[in-house]
Coordinates of C-alpha atoms and ligand atoms in Angstrom, one line a residue:
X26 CA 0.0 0.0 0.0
X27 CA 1.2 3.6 -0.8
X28 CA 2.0 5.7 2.0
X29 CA 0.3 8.9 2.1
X30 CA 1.8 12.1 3.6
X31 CA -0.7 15.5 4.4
X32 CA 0.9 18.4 4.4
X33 CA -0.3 22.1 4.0
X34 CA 0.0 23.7 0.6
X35 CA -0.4 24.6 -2.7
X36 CA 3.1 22.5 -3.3
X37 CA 6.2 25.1 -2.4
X38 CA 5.5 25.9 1.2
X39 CA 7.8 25.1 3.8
X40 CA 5.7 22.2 5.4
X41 CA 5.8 20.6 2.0
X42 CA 9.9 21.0 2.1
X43 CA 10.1 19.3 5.5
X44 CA 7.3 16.5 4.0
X45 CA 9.9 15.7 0.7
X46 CA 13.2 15.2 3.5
X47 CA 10.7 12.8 5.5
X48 CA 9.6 11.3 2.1
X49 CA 13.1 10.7 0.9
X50 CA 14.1 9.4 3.7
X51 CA 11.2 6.6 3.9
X52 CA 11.7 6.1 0.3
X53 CA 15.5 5.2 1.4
X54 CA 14.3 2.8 4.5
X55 CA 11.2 1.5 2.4
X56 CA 12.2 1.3 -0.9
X57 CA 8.3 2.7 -1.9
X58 CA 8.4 6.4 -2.6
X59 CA 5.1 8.2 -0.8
X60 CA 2.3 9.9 -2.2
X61 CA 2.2 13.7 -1.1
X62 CA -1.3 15.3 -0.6
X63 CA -1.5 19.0 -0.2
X64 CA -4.5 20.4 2.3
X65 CA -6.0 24.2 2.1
X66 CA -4.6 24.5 5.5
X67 CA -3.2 23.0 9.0
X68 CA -6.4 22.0 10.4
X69 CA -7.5 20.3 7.6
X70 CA -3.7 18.7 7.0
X71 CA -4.6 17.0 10.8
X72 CA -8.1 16.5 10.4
X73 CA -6.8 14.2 7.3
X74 CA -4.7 11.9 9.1
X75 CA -6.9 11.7 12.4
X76 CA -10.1 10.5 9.6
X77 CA -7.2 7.9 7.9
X78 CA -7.7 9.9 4.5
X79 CA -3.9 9.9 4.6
X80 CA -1.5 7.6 6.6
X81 CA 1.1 10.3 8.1
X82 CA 0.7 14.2 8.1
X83 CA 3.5 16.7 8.5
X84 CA 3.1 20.2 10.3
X85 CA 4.9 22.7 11.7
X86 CA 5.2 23.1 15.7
X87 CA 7.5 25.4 16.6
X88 CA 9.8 28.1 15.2
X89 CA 12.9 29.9 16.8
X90 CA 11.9 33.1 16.2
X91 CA 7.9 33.3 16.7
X92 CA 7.6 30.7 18.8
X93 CA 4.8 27.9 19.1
X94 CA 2.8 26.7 15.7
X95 CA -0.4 27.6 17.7
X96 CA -3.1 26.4 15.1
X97 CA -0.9 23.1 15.5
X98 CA -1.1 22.6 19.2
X99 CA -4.7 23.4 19.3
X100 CA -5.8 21.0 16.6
X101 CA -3.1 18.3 17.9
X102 CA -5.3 18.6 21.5
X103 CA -8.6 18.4 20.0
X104 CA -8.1 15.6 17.9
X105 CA -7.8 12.4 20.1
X106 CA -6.2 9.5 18.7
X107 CA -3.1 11.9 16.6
X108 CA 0.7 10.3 17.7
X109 CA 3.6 12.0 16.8
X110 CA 6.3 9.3 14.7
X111 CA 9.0 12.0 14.2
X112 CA 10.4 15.4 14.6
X113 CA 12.3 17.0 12.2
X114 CA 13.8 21.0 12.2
X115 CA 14.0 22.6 9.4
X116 CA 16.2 26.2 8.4
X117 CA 13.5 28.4 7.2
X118 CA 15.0 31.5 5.1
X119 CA 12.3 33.8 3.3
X120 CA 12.0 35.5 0.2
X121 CA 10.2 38.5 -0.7
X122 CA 8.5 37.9 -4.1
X123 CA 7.3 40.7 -6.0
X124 CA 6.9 41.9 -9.8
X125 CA 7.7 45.0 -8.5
X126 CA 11.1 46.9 -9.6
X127 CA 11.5 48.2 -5.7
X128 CA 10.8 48.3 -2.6
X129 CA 8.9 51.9 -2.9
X130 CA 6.4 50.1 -5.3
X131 CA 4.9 48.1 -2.8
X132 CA 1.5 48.7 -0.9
X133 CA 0.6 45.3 0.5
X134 CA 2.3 42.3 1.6
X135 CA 0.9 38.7 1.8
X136 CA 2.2 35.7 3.3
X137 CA 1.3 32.9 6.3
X138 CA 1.0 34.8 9.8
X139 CA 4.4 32.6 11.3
X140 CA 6.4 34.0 7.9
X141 CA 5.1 37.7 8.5
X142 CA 5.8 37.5 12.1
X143 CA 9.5 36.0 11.7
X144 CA 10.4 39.1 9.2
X145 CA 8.4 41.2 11.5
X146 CA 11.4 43.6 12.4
X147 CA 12.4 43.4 8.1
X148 CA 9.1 44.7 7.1
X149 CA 9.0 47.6 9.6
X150 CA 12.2 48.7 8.4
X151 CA 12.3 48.9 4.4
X152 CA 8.8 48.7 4.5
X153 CA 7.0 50.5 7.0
X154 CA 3.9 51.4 5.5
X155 CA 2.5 48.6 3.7
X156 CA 0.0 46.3 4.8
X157 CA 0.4 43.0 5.8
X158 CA -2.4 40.6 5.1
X159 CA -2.0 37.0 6.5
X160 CA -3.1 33.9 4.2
X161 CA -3.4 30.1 5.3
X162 CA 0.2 29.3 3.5
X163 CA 3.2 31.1 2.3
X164 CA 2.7 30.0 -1.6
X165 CA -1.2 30.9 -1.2
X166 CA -0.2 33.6 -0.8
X167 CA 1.2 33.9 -4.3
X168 CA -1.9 33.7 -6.0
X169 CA -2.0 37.6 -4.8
X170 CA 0.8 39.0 -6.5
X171 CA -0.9 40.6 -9.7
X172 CA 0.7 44.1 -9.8
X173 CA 3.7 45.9 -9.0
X174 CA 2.0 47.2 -5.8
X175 CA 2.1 43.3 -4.4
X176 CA 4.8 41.1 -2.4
X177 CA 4.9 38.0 -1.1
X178 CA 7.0 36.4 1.4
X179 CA 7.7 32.7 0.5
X180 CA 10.8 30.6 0.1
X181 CA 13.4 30.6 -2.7
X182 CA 12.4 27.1 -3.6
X183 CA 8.7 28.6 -4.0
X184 CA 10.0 31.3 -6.5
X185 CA 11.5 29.1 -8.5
X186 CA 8.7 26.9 -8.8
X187 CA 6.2 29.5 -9.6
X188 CA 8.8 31.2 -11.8
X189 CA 8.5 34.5 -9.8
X190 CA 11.5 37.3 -9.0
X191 CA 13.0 37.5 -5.7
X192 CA 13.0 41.2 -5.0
X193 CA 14.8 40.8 -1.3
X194 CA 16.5 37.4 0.5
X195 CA 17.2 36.2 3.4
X196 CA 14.5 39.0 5.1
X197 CA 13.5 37.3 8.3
X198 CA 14.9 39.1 11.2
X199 CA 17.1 36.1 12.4
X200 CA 19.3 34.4 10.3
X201 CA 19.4 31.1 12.4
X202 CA 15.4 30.4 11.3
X203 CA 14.2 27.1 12.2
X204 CA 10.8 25.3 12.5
X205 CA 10.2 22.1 14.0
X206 CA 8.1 20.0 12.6
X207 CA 6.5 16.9 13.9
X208 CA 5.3 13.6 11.8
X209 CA 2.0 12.2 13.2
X210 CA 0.3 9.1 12.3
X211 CA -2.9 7.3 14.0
X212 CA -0.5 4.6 14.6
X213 CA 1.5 4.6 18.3
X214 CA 5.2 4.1 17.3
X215 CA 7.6 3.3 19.1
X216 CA 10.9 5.3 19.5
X217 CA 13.1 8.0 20.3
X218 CA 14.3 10.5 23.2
X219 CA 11.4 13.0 23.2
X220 CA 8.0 12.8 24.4
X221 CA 5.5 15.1 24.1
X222 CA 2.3 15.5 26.4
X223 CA -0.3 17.9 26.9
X224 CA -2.5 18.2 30.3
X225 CA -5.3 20.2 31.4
X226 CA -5.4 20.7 35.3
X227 CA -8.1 20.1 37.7
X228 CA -8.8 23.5 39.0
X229 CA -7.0 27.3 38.4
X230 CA -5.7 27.2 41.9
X231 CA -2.2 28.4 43.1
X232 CA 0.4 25.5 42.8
X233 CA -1.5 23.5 40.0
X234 CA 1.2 23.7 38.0
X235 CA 3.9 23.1 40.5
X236 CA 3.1 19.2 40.9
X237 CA 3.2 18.1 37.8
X238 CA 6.6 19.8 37.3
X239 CA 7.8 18.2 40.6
X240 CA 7.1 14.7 39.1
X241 CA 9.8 15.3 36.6
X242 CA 12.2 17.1 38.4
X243 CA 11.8 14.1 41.2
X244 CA 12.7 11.7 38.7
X245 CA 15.3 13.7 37.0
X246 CA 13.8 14.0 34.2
X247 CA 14.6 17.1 32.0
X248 CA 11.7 19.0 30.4
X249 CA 12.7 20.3 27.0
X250 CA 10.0 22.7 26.4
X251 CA 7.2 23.8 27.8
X252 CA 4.1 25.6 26.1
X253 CA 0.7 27.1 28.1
X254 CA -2.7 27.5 25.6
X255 CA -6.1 28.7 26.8
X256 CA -9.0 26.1 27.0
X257 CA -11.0 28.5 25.5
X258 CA -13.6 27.6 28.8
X259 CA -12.9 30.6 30.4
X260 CA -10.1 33.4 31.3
X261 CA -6.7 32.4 32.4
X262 CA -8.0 28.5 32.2
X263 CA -5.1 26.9 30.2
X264 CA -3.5 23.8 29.2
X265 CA 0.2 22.9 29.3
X266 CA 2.2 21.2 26.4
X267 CA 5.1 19.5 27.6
X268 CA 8.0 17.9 25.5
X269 CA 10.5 15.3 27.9
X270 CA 14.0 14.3 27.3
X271 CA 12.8 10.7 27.9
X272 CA 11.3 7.6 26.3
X273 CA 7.5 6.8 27.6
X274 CA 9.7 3.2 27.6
X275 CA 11.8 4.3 30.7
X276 CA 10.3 2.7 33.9
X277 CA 11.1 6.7 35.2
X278 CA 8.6 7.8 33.0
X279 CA 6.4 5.2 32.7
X280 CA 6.2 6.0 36.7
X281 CA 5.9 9.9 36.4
X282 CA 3.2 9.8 33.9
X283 CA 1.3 7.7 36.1
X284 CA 1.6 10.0 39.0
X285 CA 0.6 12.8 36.2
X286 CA -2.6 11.0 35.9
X287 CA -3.6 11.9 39.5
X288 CA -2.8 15.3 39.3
X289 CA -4.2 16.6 35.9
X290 CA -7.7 16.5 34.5
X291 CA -6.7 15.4 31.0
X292 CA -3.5 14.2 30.3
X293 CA -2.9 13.2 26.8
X294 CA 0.3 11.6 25.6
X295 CA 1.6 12.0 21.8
X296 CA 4.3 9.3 21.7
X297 CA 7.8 9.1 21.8
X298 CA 9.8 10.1 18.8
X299 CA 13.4 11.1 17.8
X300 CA 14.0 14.4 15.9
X301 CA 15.8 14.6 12.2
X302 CA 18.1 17.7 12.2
X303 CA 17.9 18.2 8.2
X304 CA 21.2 20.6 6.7
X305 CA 19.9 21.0 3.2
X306 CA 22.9 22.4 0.4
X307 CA 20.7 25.3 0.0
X308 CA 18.4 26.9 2.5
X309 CA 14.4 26.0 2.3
Ligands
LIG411 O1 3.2 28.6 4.9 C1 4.1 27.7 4.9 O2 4.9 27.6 3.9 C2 4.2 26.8 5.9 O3 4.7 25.7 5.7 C3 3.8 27.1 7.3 C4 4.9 27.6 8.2 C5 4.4 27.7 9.7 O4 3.2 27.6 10.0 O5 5.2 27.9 10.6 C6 6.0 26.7 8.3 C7 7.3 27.1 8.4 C8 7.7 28.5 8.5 O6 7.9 28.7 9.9 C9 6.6 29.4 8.1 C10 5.3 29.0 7.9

């Protein structure tokens, strides 16, 4: 059977970058090259794989300059039976794509909210007075550019593709860009050094938060990251994503997500992975 792999598009966005090194690199270990399947957006790329349309999806979690993937970790919570296989980080370096001659020319800029917020300090300086409008993907947002007075910020692999001008590159405020992506499945798989959970707790009373840190720190276990998003119930009610330097395999952890249990209304666990550090020749 072919292996299916979600991803958000139209083909040239960065997810679908990170989707072709995990497809390459299954093609390597399988000999069977995937199947990629663009979705209209992130929600849809995980609604995909949690239905079994496809058989893995690939979305973006995290970046080192804007921080968490939000739609990600919200659709990742609602969605039950999603387990992440693999993570994989990616260098991100964007492009501003534009007809126009220069910068002066420009009036409004589109691209995905992450990609406009990592070139957030670019745009303010050589272009302080355009708009910024945010689309569901970085090469959506191509399908704006129809005068001189447009720009889009997308990757140099996108420009290529679409056979459009790169006006400005790299233009994101950091030049060490990276987003982390994670590979999920329905299926539970079963290796790696990271785990990554997600916990509601019982009440918003003082210390809530300080037990289920304890259990880790008790057991010396190192927490990698650690991410608060509201329920959406009520004000200042959240829930806490935590990623482990551990293996759900480790009797430590097996013992500290046990104890979790009793301290947390929901606790949901997303698997144990390992993460991919990809170094491309060129930047995505
Ligand atoms: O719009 C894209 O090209 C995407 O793949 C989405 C996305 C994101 O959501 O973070 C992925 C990586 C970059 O950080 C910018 C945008």
């Amino acid at each position: 059977m072919t292996v299916s792999i979600a991803h958000l598009g139209p083909p040239g966005t960065y997810a679908e970058a990170a989707t072709l090194v995990y497809a390459d690199y299954l093609t390597q270990t399988t000999g069977h090259k995937p199947l990629l399947c663009p979705y209209p957006s992130i929600t849809q790329t995980l609604q995909a794989v949690a239905n079994g349309d496809v058989t893995l999806g690939v979305v973006p979690v995290e970046n080192s300059i804007e921080g968490s993937v939000t739609i990600t970790l919200d659709a990742i919570w609602k969605l039950d039976l999603i387990r992440i296989q693999q993570g994989l980080v990616l260098p991100i370096s964007h492009a501003l794509l534009s007809n126009a001659q220069e910068l002066a020319e420009i009036k409004t800029v589109y691209s995905h909210p992450q990609a406009l917020a990592q070139c957030q300090g670019w745009l303010e300086k050589f272009l302080p007075n355009v708009q910024a409008i945010p689309t569901n993907s970085t090469t959506e947002a191509l399908q704006y550019l129809q005068d001189t007075t447009t720009a889009a910020i997308a990757s140099g692999r996108a420009a290529e593709l679409y056979q459009l001008p790169i006006l400005a590159h790299p233009i994101n405020d950091y030049p060490d860009n990276c987003t982390r992506f994670w590979v999920v499945s329905l299926q539970p798989w079963p290796g790696g050094n990271y785990t990554s959970l997600a916990f509601s707790v019982p009440a918003n009373v003082p210390g809530a938060l300080v037990k289920p840190l304890q259990i880790f720190a008790q057991r010396n276990i190192n927490l990698s990251r650690i991410e608060s998003r509201p329920t959406k119930r009520s004000l200042g009610d959240y829930l806490f994503f935590i990623d482990i330097e551990a293996n759900t395999d480790h009797q430590s952890v097996r013992e500290a997500l046990q104890e979790l249990k009793t301290h947390t209304e929901t606790l949901k666990i997303f698997g144990s992975y390992s993460i991919l550090n990809h170094q491309p020749q060129s930047p995505c």
